[in-house]
């Protein structure tokens, strides 16, 4: 058997992963629609307000949209960090760098959502992430971030 090595760029691999997540979520939505937990407009509205707060640097809205027991998880070593740690490590350092976010996909199922977005920074750079959010009582209870691109958040922060 002849095995040929196939090289795939990191960008294409990340894109494929994001598409796989979105596709899997689409299957979840289709499978759960009959059970009454399909797309949820209230959840989507909360999610859109969440990203708008970041773009508008609206700290009051940001705070109002998080549950008291909010947690954040990411591949950057954040494992269910608290609301206060998230605010200090993420909002306080990153919100000022966001110029706009293009929400490319918002897929909801009940109180959950997957969001794929392209964020444009104030220093003219951009990056793409996929995030899973869980909503409870009209607020974001949990967020898991899957970073895209080369080295965000440090690359965007340092103008790379």
PDB file of C-alpha atoms in Angstrom:
ATOM      1  CA  UNK A   1       0.000   0.000   0.000  1.00  0.00           C
ATOM      2  CA  UNK A   2       1.414   3.360  -1.033  1.00  0.00           C
ATOM      3  CA  UNK A   3       0.911   6.006   1.626  1.00  0.00           C
ATOM      4  CA  UNK A   4       1.212   9.584   0.405  1.00  0.00           C
ATOM      5  CA  UNK A   5       1.843  12.388   2.848  1.00  0.00           C
ATOM      6  CA  UNK A   6      -0.751  15.098   2.640  1.00  0.00           C
ATOM      7  CA  UNK A   7       0.203  18.503   3.977  1.00  0.00           C
ATOM      8  CA  UNK A   8      -2.498  20.814   5.238  1.00  0.00           C
ATOM      9  CA  UNK A   9      -1.887  24.361   6.372  1.00  0.00           C
ATOM     10  CA  UNK A  10      -2.771  25.250   9.931  1.00  0.00           C
ATOM     11  CA  UNK A  11      -5.330  27.748   8.654  1.00  0.00           C
ATOM     12  CA  UNK A  12      -7.102  25.094   6.560  1.00  0.00           C
ATOM     13  CA  UNK A  13      -7.042  22.648   9.453  1.00  0.00           C
ATOM     14  CA  UNK A  14      -8.586  25.265  11.781  1.00  0.00           C
ATOM     15  CA  UNK A  15     -11.178  26.131   9.142  1.00  0.00           C
ATOM     16  CA  UNK A  16     -12.048  22.459   8.713  1.00  0.00           C
ATOM     17  CA  UNK A  17     -12.385  22.104  12.489  1.00  0.00           C
ATOM     18  CA  UNK A  18     -14.676  25.116  12.710  1.00  0.00           C
ATOM     19  CA  UNK A  19     -16.779  23.769   9.850  1.00  0.00           C
ATOM     20  CA  UNK A  20     -16.970  20.378  11.545  1.00  0.00           C
ATOM     21  CA  UNK A  21     -18.171  22.042  14.766  1.00  0.00           C
ATOM     22  CA  UNK A  22     -20.755  24.054  12.869  1.00  0.00           C
ATOM     23  CA  UNK A  23     -21.860  20.962  10.946  1.00  0.00           C
ATOM     24  CA  UNK A  24     -22.167  18.902  14.099  1.00  0.00           C
ATOM     25  CA  UNK A  25     -24.183  21.671  15.690  1.00  0.00           C
ATOM     26  CA  UNK A  26     -26.451  21.743  12.644  1.00  0.00           C
ATOM     27  CA  UNK A  27     -27.073  18.040  13.114  1.00  0.00           C
ATOM     28  CA  UNK A  28     -27.824  18.644  16.788  1.00  0.00           C
ATOM     29  CA  UNK A  29     -30.322  21.351  15.879  1.00  0.00           C
ATOM     30  CA  UNK A  30     -31.981  19.122  13.274  1.00  0.00           C
ATOM     31  CA  UNK A  31     -32.119  16.164  15.671  1.00  0.00           C
ATOM     32  CA  UNK A  32     -33.480  18.199  18.561  1.00  0.00           C
ATOM     33  CA  UNK A  33     -36.022  20.227  16.575  1.00  0.00           C
ATOM     34  CA  UNK A  34     -38.614  17.504  16.995  1.00  0.00           C
ATOM     35  CA  UNK A  35     -38.067  17.595  20.748  1.00  0.00           C
ATOM     36  CA  UNK A  36     -38.873  21.308  20.924  1.00  0.00           C
ATOM     37  CA  UNK A  37     -35.327  22.450  21.652  1.00  0.00           C
ATOM     38  CA  UNK A  38     -34.386  23.724  18.216  1.00  0.00           C
ATOM     39  CA  UNK A  39     -33.204  27.209  17.274  1.00  0.00           C
ATOM     40  CA  UNK A  40     -33.986  29.691  20.011  1.00  0.00           C
ATOM     41  CA  UNK A  41     -34.422  33.343  19.065  1.00  0.00           C
ATOM     42  CA  UNK A  42     -34.185  34.521  22.689  1.00  0.00           C
ATOM     43  CA  UNK A  43     -30.814  32.787  23.070  1.00  0.00           C
ATOM     44  CA  UNK A  44     -29.621  34.278  19.786  1.00  0.00           C
ATOM     45  CA  UNK A  45     -30.680  37.758  20.876  1.00  0.00           C
ATOM     46  CA  UNK A  46     -28.678  37.427  24.118  1.00  0.00           C
ATOM     47  CA  UNK A  47     -25.661  36.156  22.185  1.00  0.00           C
ATOM     48  CA  UNK A  48     -25.813  39.083  19.752  1.00  0.00           C
ATOM     49  CA  UNK A  49     -26.046  41.537  22.675  1.00  0.00           C
ATOM     50  CA  UNK A  50     -22.963  39.859  24.196  1.00  0.00           C
ATOM     51  CA  UNK A  51     -20.794  40.501  21.126  1.00  0.00           C
ATOM     52  CA  UNK A  52     -22.252  43.991  20.666  1.00  0.00           C
ATOM     53  CA  UNK A  53     -21.195  44.884  24.236  1.00  0.00           C
ATOM     54  CA  UNK A  54     -17.595  43.984  23.336  1.00  0.00           C
ATOM     55  CA  UNK A  55     -17.619  46.094  20.170  1.00  0.00           C
ATOM     56  CA  UNK A  56     -19.236  49.067  21.923  1.00  0.00           C
ATOM     57  CA  UNK A  57     -17.032  48.617  25.007  1.00  0.00           C
ATOM     58  CA  UNK A  58     -20.244  48.669  27.053  1.00  0.00           C
ATOM     59  CA  UNK A  59     -19.004  47.354  30.387  1.00  0.00           C
ATOM     60  CA  UNK A  60     -22.427  47.733  32.001  1.00  0.00           C
ATOM     61  CA  UNK A  61     -24.059  45.540  29.359  1.00  0.00           C
ATOM     62  CA  UNK A  62     -21.122  43.096  29.536  1.00  0.00           C
ATOM     63  CA  UNK A  63     -21.572  42.763  33.315  1.00  0.00           C
ATOM     64  CA  UNK A  64     -25.372  42.517  33.046  1.00  0.00           C
ATOM     65  CA  UNK A  65     -25.148  39.662  30.529  1.00  0.00           C
ATOM     66  CA  UNK A  66     -23.110  37.319  32.782  1.00  0.00           C
ATOM     67  CA  UNK A  67     -24.501  35.057  35.477  1.00  0.00           C
ATOM     68  CA  UNK A  68     -22.863  35.280  38.885  1.00  0.00           C
ATOM     69  CA  UNK A  69     -21.385  31.800  38.361  1.00  0.00           C
ATOM     70  CA  UNK A  70     -20.134  32.535  34.806  1.00  0.00           C
ATOM     71  CA  UNK A  71     -17.130  30.482  33.670  1.00  0.00           C
ATOM     72  CA  UNK A  72     -14.732  30.833  30.746  1.00  0.00           C
ATOM     73  CA  UNK A  73     -12.632  28.069  29.223  1.00  0.00           C
ATOM     74  CA  UNK A  74     -10.091  28.238  26.409  1.00  0.00           C
ATOM     75  CA  UNK A  75      -7.086  26.453  24.967  1.00  0.00           C
ATOM     76  CA  UNK A  76      -4.876  29.190  26.427  1.00  0.00           C
ATOM     77  CA  UNK A  77      -4.890  27.458  29.801  1.00  0.00           C
ATOM     78  CA  UNK A  78      -8.145  28.912  31.070  1.00  0.00           C
ATOM     79  CA  UNK A  79     -10.161  26.110  32.659  1.00  0.00           C
ATOM     80  CA  UNK A  80     -13.502  27.344  33.935  1.00  0.00           C
ATOM     81  CA  UNK A  81     -12.082  30.620  35.221  1.00  0.00           C
ATOM     82  CA  UNK A  82     -14.458  32.786  37.214  1.00  0.00           C
ATOM     83  CA  UNK A  83     -16.385  35.841  36.125  1.00  0.00           C
ATOM     84  CA  UNK A  84     -14.001  38.193  37.952  1.00  0.00           C
ATOM     85  CA  UNK A  85     -10.877  36.527  36.530  1.00  0.00           C
ATOM     86  CA  UNK A  86     -12.397  36.609  33.030  1.00  0.00           C
ATOM     87  CA  UNK A  87     -13.144  40.313  33.397  1.00  0.00           C
ATOM     88  CA  UNK A  88      -9.598  41.058  34.536  1.00  0.00           C
ATOM     89  CA  UNK A  89      -7.791  38.813  32.046  1.00  0.00           C
ATOM     90  CA  UNK A  90     -10.029  39.240  29.009  1.00  0.00           C
ATOM     91  CA  UNK A  91     -12.369  42.242  29.127  1.00  0.00           C
ATOM     92  CA  UNK A  92      -9.911  44.651  30.735  1.00  0.00           C
ATOM     93  CA  UNK A  93      -7.105  43.723  28.322  1.00  0.00           C
ATOM     94  CA  UNK A  94      -8.908  42.810  25.083  1.00  0.00           C
ATOM     95  CA  UNK A  95     -12.146  44.820  24.727  1.00  0.00           C
ATOM     96  CA  UNK A  96     -10.261  48.014  23.913  1.00  0.00           C
ATOM     97  CA  UNK A  97      -8.573  46.227  20.980  1.00  0.00           C
ATOM     98  CA  UNK A  98     -11.818  45.228  19.232  1.00  0.00           C
ATOM     99  CA  UNK A  99     -13.019  47.449  16.433  1.00  0.00           C
ATOM    100  CA  UNK A 100     -15.826  45.192  15.196  1.00  0.00           C
ATOM    101  CA  UNK A 101     -16.921  41.579  15.065  1.00  0.00           C
ATOM    102  CA  UNK A 102     -18.620  40.006  12.068  1.00  0.00           C
ATOM    103  CA  UNK A 103     -20.824  37.204  13.376  1.00  0.00           C
ATOM    104  CA  UNK A 104     -20.537  34.750  10.499  1.00  0.00           C
ATOM    105  CA  UNK A 105     -22.598  31.939  12.064  1.00  0.00           C
ATOM    106  CA  UNK A 106     -24.855  31.888  15.121  1.00  0.00           C
ATOM    107  CA  UNK A 107     -26.359  28.448  15.624  1.00  0.00           C
ATOM    108  CA  UNK A 108     -28.634  27.964  18.623  1.00  0.00           C
ATOM    109  CA  UNK A 109     -30.287  24.954  20.182  1.00  0.00           C
ATOM    110  CA  UNK A 110     -32.320  25.585  23.299  1.00  0.00           C
ATOM    111  CA  UNK A 111     -30.094  27.515  25.694  1.00  0.00           C
ATOM    112  CA  UNK A 112     -26.848  26.785  23.812  1.00  0.00           C
ATOM    113  CA  UNK A 113     -25.118  28.426  20.873  1.00  0.00           C
ATOM    114  CA  UNK A 114     -22.099  28.044  18.650  1.00  0.00           C
ATOM    115  CA  UNK A 115     -20.779  31.284  17.188  1.00  0.00           C
ATOM    116  CA  UNK A 116     -18.166  31.689  14.469  1.00  0.00           C
ATOM    117  CA  UNK A 117     -16.954  35.235  14.107  1.00  0.00           C
ATOM    118  CA  UNK A 118     -14.316  37.333  12.406  1.00  0.00           C
ATOM    119  CA  UNK A 119     -13.001  39.994  14.753  1.00  0.00           C
ATOM    120  CA  UNK A 120     -11.273  43.114  13.458  1.00  0.00           C
ATOM    121  CA  UNK A 121      -8.862  44.832  15.826  1.00  0.00           C
ATOM    122  CA  UNK A 122      -8.109  48.500  16.264  1.00  0.00           C
ATOM    123  CA  UNK A 123      -4.593  47.870  14.914  1.00  0.00           C
ATOM    124  CA  UNK A 124      -5.919  46.655  11.542  1.00  0.00           C
ATOM    125  CA  UNK A 125      -5.526  42.916  12.202  1.00  0.00           C
ATOM    126  CA  UNK A 126      -8.208  40.257  12.288  1.00  0.00           C
ATOM    127  CA  UNK A 127      -8.746  36.800  13.708  1.00  0.00           C
ATOM    128  CA  UNK A 128     -11.485  34.199  13.606  1.00  0.00           C
ATOM    129  CA  UNK A 129     -12.785  32.220  16.599  1.00  0.00           C
ATOM    130  CA  UNK A 130     -15.491  29.679  17.301  1.00  0.00           C
ATOM    131  CA  UNK A 131     -17.188  29.898  20.679  1.00  0.00           C
ATOM    132  CA  UNK A 132     -19.701  27.741  22.516  1.00  0.00           C
ATOM    133  CA  UNK A 133     -21.981  29.651  24.880  1.00  0.00           C
ATOM    134  CA  UNK A 134     -24.580  28.431  27.360  1.00  0.00           C
ATOM    135  CA  UNK A 135     -27.348  30.789  28.478  1.00  0.00           C
ATOM    136  CA  UNK A 136     -29.389  30.609  31.678  1.00  0.00           C
ATOM    137  CA  UNK A 137     -32.153  33.013  32.710  1.00  0.00           C
ATOM    138  CA  UNK A 138     -31.273  35.491  29.964  1.00  0.00           C
ATOM    139  CA  UNK A 139     -27.550  35.629  30.763  1.00  0.00           C
ATOM    140  CA  UNK A 140     -24.382  33.918  29.568  1.00  0.00           C
ATOM    141  CA  UNK A 141     -23.457  31.213  32.053  1.00  0.00           C
ATOM    142  CA  UNK A 142     -20.510  29.588  30.269  1.00  0.00           C
ATOM    143  CA  UNK A 143     -18.262  30.377  27.338  1.00  0.00           C
ATOM    144  CA  UNK A 144     -15.709  28.070  25.709  1.00  0.00           C
ATOM    145  CA  UNK A 145     -13.439  29.762  23.181  1.00  0.00           C
ATOM    146  CA  UNK A 146     -11.654  27.930  20.369  1.00  0.00           C
ATOM    147  CA  UNK A 147      -9.038  30.360  19.048  1.00  0.00           C
ATOM    148  CA  UNK A 148      -8.378  30.685  15.363  1.00  0.00           C
ATOM    149  CA  UNK A 149      -5.441  32.130  13.497  1.00  0.00           C
ATOM    150  CA  UNK A 150      -1.836  32.409  14.563  1.00  0.00           C
ATOM    151  CA  UNK A 151      -1.410  33.051  18.246  1.00  0.00           C
ATOM    152  CA  UNK A 152      -4.416  35.099  19.321  1.00  0.00           C
ATOM    153  CA  UNK A 153      -4.799  36.748  21.716  1.00  0.00           C
ATOM    154  CA  UNK A 154      -1.124  37.732  21.892  1.00  0.00           C
ATOM    155  CA  UNK A 155      -0.729  38.261  18.149  1.00  0.00           C
ATOM    156  CA  UNK A 156      -3.626  40.731  18.011  1.00  0.00           C
ATOM    157  CA  UNK A 157      -2.474  42.438  21.196  1.00  0.00           C
ATOM    158  CA  UNK A 158       1.080  42.889  19.929  1.00  0.00           C
ATOM    159  CA  UNK A 159       0.085  44.031  16.435  1.00  0.00           C
ATOM    160  CA  UNK A 160       1.541  40.976  14.688  1.00  0.00           C
TER     161      UNK A 160
END
